[in-house]
Amino acid sequence: MSTDLFDLTGRHVLVTGGARGIGRMIAESLLRRGVTVYLSTRKEDAASQAARELGGLGSVHAFAVDIGTEAGCRELIEKVSEHTDQLHGLINNAGATWGATFDDFPDAAWDKVLSVNVKTPFTLAKAARPLLEAAAQGSSNGGPARIINIGSIDGLLVPNYENYSYSAAKAAIHHLTRHMAATLAPSVLVNAIAPGPFPTKMMEWVLDERGDEITGSNPLKRLGRTEDMDGLVTFLLSDASCYITGSVIPLDGGLTSTASAALFAEEA
């Protein structure tokens, strides 16, 4: 192991949904830390643009693959395998959401959101396991490989929005993280990050309508920043977290951990 607990130089990490939003933040941060990054997105033009824009920061490979199917997950891992025989990290970031009122919420919203947010991370982890195990057994960096599932605070608290399948899916990926951690230890550590509000395309409409309210209700009075995500992802991928698995870590400025106290204070 490196004498620097947080050194990620030379590692290989796959980030799904890495062309925009939180996935893009993660991909860019890892490249700056000397990681070879493999990212996936559904559209060819988005993959080409991401590779072009991020290429100046380091070694990046962008693939246009629909990982909403088992065949797509296998295809992505096959493409990654053309460039490396090991993965030190898999970051399951790609996701989908759906909003509608309770009475109008369609069955299709459950099929799509649960599939992408829960089934895909499991299927992709299964397909990537040989590469992850190979990294864990290698001698260059040592230590276990990592899987990081991107959940949400909507899976920890009842959201203020009618996104029923999304909140249920995020609660599910949090528990799936624990289950996978028990199965894949000790060679692969599995943890989850539950982000609060970050300035992403998925959050754009909410921030346009209620941005001041959202930042005002946060104990730190701001949205998440790239460096916030960078710090936690780096920690979870690094040797500093070798004794942590099965954890779901909120990255929300204290929003979830202080929510009840804030509510009671207002009522008092």
Tab-separated table of N, CA and C in Angstrom, residues 20-23 92-101 105-119 121 149-175 193-198 200-206 229 251:
chain	number	residue	atom	x	y	z
A	20	ARG	N	-22.447	13.383	-17.002
A	20	ARG	CA	-23.048	14.612	-16.476
A	20	ARG	C	-23.376	14.435	-14.998
A	21	GLY	N	-23.766	15.537	-14.373
A	21	GLY	CA	-24.220	15.499	-12.987
A	21	GLY	C	-23.164	15.016	-12.023
A	22	ILE	N	-23.593	14.277	-11.016
A	22	ILE	CA	-22.691	13.776	-9.994
A	22	ILE	C	-21.653	12.837	-10.593
A	23	GLY	N	-22.056	12.031	-11.575
A	23	GLY	CA	-21.096	11.137	-12.222
A	23	GLY	C	-19.966	11.890	-12.887
A	92	ASN	N	-21.581	2.903	-9.070
A	92	ASN	CA	-22.911	2.786	-9.668
A	92	ASN	C	-23.662	4.093	-9.453
A	93	ASN	N	-23.531	4.981	-10.424
A	93	ASN	CA	-24.130	6.311	-10.312
A	93	ASN	C	-25.338	6.506	-11.223
A	94	ALA	N	-25.386	5.817	-12.360
A	94	ALA	CA	-26.477	6.019	-13.318
A	94	ALA	C	-27.826	5.758	-12.657
A	95	GLY	N	-28.786	6.617	-12.942
A	95	GLY	CA	-30.098	6.454	-12.323
A	95	GLY	C	-31.190	7.127	-13.125
A	96	ALA	N	-32.415	6.902	-12.675
A	96	ALA	CA	-33.585	7.505	-13.319
A	96	ALA	C	-34.573	7.900	-12.238
A	97	THR	N	-35.385	8.903	-12.532
A	97	THR	CA	-36.417	9.329	-11.584
A	97	THR	C	-37.727	9.521	-12.320
A	98	TRP	N	-38.796	9.714	-11.563
A	98	TRP	CA	-40.126	9.904	-12.146
A	98	TRP	C	-40.981	10.623	-11.123
A	99	GLY	N	-41.675	11.644	-11.561
A	99	GLY	CA	-42.553	12.379	-10.666
A	99	GLY	C	-43.982	12.410	-11.179
A	100	ALA	N	-44.932	12.110	-10.315
A	100	ALA	CA	-46.354	12.187	-10.644
A	100	ALA	C	-47.137	12.088	-9.345
A	101	THR	N	-48.369	12.564	-9.367
A	101	THR	CA	-49.186	12.488	-8.165
A	101	THR	C	-49.513	11.034	-7.840
A	105	PHE	N	-49.740	8.054	-10.609
A	105	PHE	CA	-48.424	7.433	-10.732
A	105	PHE	C	-48.551	6.111	-11.495
A	106	PRO	N	-47.857	5.975	-12.652
A	106	PRO	CA	-48.066	4.805	-13.519
A	106	PRO	C	-47.185	3.613	-13.159
A	107	ASP	N	-47.619	2.434	-13.575
A	107	ASP	CA	-46.809	1.233	-13.366
A	107	ASP	C	-45.465	1.348	-14.064
A	108	ALA	N	-45.440	2.027	-15.210
A	108	ALA	CA	-44.194	2.170	-15.967
A	108	ALA	C	-43.120	2.870	-15.148
A	109	ALA	N	-43.540	3.749	-14.245
A	109	ALA	CA	-42.573	4.464	-13.415
A	109	ALA	C	-41.868	3.527	-12.444
A	110	TRP	N	-42.548	2.480	-12.039
A	110	TRP	CA	-41.924	1.489	-11.165
A	110	TRP	C	-40.972	0.599	-11.953
A	111	ASP	N	-41.411	0.157	-13.112
A	111	ASP	CA	-40.580	-0.730	-13.927
A	111	ASP	C	-39.262	-0.060	-14.301
A	112	LYS	N	-39.339	1.184	-14.784
A	112	LYS	CA	-38.134	1.875	-15.248
A	112	LYS	C	-37.205	2.221	-14.096
A	113	VAL	N	-37.740	2.847	-13.064
A	113	VAL	CA	-36.887	3.385	-12.000
A	113	VAL	C	-36.268	2.278	-11.145
A	114	LEU	N	-37.045	1.272	-10.798
A	114	LEU	CA	-36.481	0.177	-10.014
A	114	LEU	C	-35.447	-0.605	-10.819
A	115	SER	N	-35.690	-0.741	-12.112
A	115	SER	CA	-34.749	-1.476	-12.957
A	115	SER	C	-33.396	-0.773	-13.016
A	116	VAL	N	-33.402	0.515	-13.329
A	116	VAL	CA	-32.149	1.250	-13.499
A	116	VAL	C	-31.450	1.500	-12.167
A	117	ASN	N	-32.214	1.811	-11.132
A	117	ASN	CA	-31.618	2.234	-9.861
A	117	ASN	C	-31.262	1.085	-8.925
A	118	VAL	N	-31.863	-0.087	-9.129
A	118	VAL	CA	-31.618	-1.203	-8.216
A	118	VAL	C	-31.072	-2.429	-8.956
A	119	LYS	N	-31.785	-2.856	-9.985
A	119	LYS	CA	-31.362	-4.068	-10.680
A	119	LYS	C	-30.044	-3.873	-11.419
A	121	PRO	N	-27.369	-1.811	-10.836
A	121	PRO	CA	-26.168	-1.875	-10.000
A	121	PRO	C	-25.806	-3.302	-9.584
A	149	ASN	N	-22.203	2.606	-4.355
A	149	ASN	CA	-23.536	2.825	-4.919
A	149	ASN	C	-24.007	4.226	-4.553
A	150	ILE	N	-24.471	4.963	-5.536
A	150	ILE	CA	-24.983	6.314	-5.266
A	150	ILE	C	-26.480	6.230	-4.975
A	151	GLY	N	-26.814	6.428	-3.712
A	151	GLY	CA	-28.207	6.415	-3.293
A	151	GLY	C	-28.761	7.830	-3.267
A	152	SER	N	-29.490	8.161	-2.209
A	152	SER	CA	-30.063	9.504	-2.088
A	152	SER	C	-30.641	9.679	-0.696
A	153	ILE	N	-30.682	10.924	-0.239
A	153	ILE	CA	-31.372	11.181	1.023
A	153	ILE	C	-32.864	10.914	0.891
A	154	ASP	N	-33.375	10.846	-0.348
A	154	ASP	CA	-34.780	10.482	-0.543
A	154	ASP	C	-35.043	9.039	-0.128
A	155	GLY	N	-33.985	8.245	0.017
A	155	GLY	CA	-34.119	6.891	0.522
A	155	GLY	C	-33.933	6.801	2.023
A	156	LEU	N	-33.675	7.953	2.674
A	156	LEU	CA	-33.500	8.016	4.116
A	156	LEU	C	-34.651	8.735	4.809
A	157	LEU	N	-35.186	9.747	4.145
A	157	LEU	CA	-36.311	10.531	4.659
A	157	LEU	C	-37.436	10.535	3.630
A	158	VAL	N	-38.655	10.825	4.068
A	158	VAL	CA	-39.762	10.960	3.118
A	158	VAL	C	-39.573	12.260	2.346
A	159	PRO	N	-39.481	12.189	1.021
A	159	PRO	CA	-39.244	13.406	0.230
A	159	PRO	C	-40.443	14.357	0.264
A	160	ASN	N	-40.170	15.598	-0.098
A	160	ASN	CA	-41.237	16.590	-0.239
A	160	ASN	C	-41.889	16.533	-1.612
A	161	TYR	N	-41.435	15.585	-2.445
A	161	TYR	CA	-41.923	15.485	-3.815
A	161	TYR	C	-42.542	14.106	-4.030
A	162	GLU	N	-43.476	14.016	-4.956
A	162	GLU	CA	-44.149	12.745	-5.231
A	162	GLU	C	-43.348	11.946	-6.266
A	163	ASN	N	-42.299	11.332	-5.765
A	163	ASN	CA	-41.409	10.534	-6.619
A	163	ASN	C	-41.325	9.118	-6.046
A	164	TYR	N	-42.464	8.483	-5.889
A	164	TYR	CA	-42.607	7.262	-5.097
A	164	TYR	C	-41.635	6.154	-5.482
A	165	SER	N	-41.507	5.878	-6.766
A	165	SER	CA	-40.618	4.786	-7.180
A	165	SER	C	-39.155	5.153	-6.961
A	166	TYR	N	-38.822	6.433	-7.070
A	166	TYR	CA	-37.440	6.872	-6.870
A	166	TYR	C	-37.031	6.713	-5.411
A	167	SER	N	-37.844	7.206	-4.498
A	167	SER	CA	-37.485	7.110	-3.079
A	167	SER	C	-37.427	5.652	-2.639
A	168	ALA	N	-38.355	4.837	-3.137
A	168	ALA	CA	-38.342	3.411	-2.800
A	168	ALA	C	-37.094	2.736	-3.365
A	169	ALA	N	-36.716	3.111	-4.580
A	169	ALA	CA	-35.535	2.520	-5.212
A	169	ALA	C	-34.265	2.906	-4.459
A	170	LYS	N	-34.186	4.137	-3.990
A	170	LYS	CA	-32.996	4.566	-3.272
A	170	LYS	C	-32.906	3.889	-1.894
A	171	ALA	N	-34.043	3.696	-1.243
A	171	ALA	CA	-34.024	2.924	-0.002
A	171	ALA	C	-33.573	1.497	-0.283
A	172	ALA	N	-33.991	0.960	-1.419
A	172	ALA	CA	-33.610	-0.399	-1.792
A	172	ALA	C	-32.112	-0.512	-2.078
A	173	ILE	N	-31.547	0.464	-2.783
A	173	ILE	CA	-30.113	0.369	-3.095
A	173	ILE	C	-29.281	0.525	-1.827
A	174	HIS	N	-29.788	1.263	-0.847
A	174	HIS	CA	-29.087	1.356	0.437
A	174	HIS	C	-29.017	-0.019	1.101
A	175	HIS	N	-30.129	-0.731	1.108
A	175	HIS	CA	-30.118	-2.047	1.759
A	175	HIS	C	-29.391	-3.083	0.906
A	193	ILE	N	-23.247	6.145	-0.968
A	193	ILE	CA	-23.321	7.576	-0.664
A	193	ILE	C	-24.752	8.026	-0.925
A	194	ALA	N	-25.315	8.741	0.034
A	194	ALA	CA	-26.674	9.280	-0.114
A	194	ALA	C	-26.581	10.799	-0.242
A	195	PRO	N	-26.463	11.303	-1.474
A	195	PRO	CA	-26.315	12.750	-1.637
A	195	PRO	C	-27.600	13.507	-1.300
A	196	GLY	N	-27.398	14.709	-0.777
A	196	GLY	CA	-28.485	15.660	-0.664
A	196	GLY	C	-28.535	16.490	-1.936
A	197	PRO	N	-29.043	17.719	-1.872
A	197	PRO	CA	-29.158	18.547	-3.079
A	197	PRO	C	-27.793	18.962	-3.647
A	198	PHE	N	-27.579	18.613	-4.912
A	198	PHE	CA	-26.421	19.053	-5.682
A	198	PHE	C	-26.954	19.726	-6.950
A	200	THR	N	-27.459	19.564	-10.202
A	200	THR	CA	-27.421	18.659	-11.343
A	200	THR	C	-28.655	18.865	-12.209
A	201	LYS	N	-28.635	18.276	-13.385
A	201	LYS	CA	-29.775	18.396	-14.292
A	201	LYS	C	-31.031	17.788	-13.677
A	202	MET	N	-30.869	16.680	-12.950
A	202	MET	CA	-32.012	16.041	-12.312
A	202	MET	C	-32.668	16.963	-11.288
A	203	MET	N	-31.863	17.809	-10.640
A	203	MET	CA	-32.375	18.712	-9.606
A	203	MET	C	-32.739	20.087	-10.155
A	204	GLU	N	-32.507	20.320	-11.439
A	204	GLU	CA	-32.628	21.661	-12.001
A	204	GLU	C	-34.000	22.279	-11.779
A	205	TRP	N	-35.064	21.517	-12.073
A	205	TRP	CA	-36.407	22.082	-11.964
A	205	TRP	C	-36.764	22.399	-10.511
A	206	VAL	N	-36.293	21.556	-9.583
A	206	VAL	CA	-36.558	21.793	-8.167
A	206	VAL	C	-35.827	23.048	-7.696
A	229	MET	N	-18.168	15.889	-3.014
A	229	MET	CA	-18.261	14.543	-3.584
A	229	MET	C	-16.866	13.949	-3.770
A	251	LEU	N	-24.402	12.585	2.326
A	251	LEU	CA	-23.546	13.702	1.914
A	251	LEU	C	-24.477	14.863	1.628
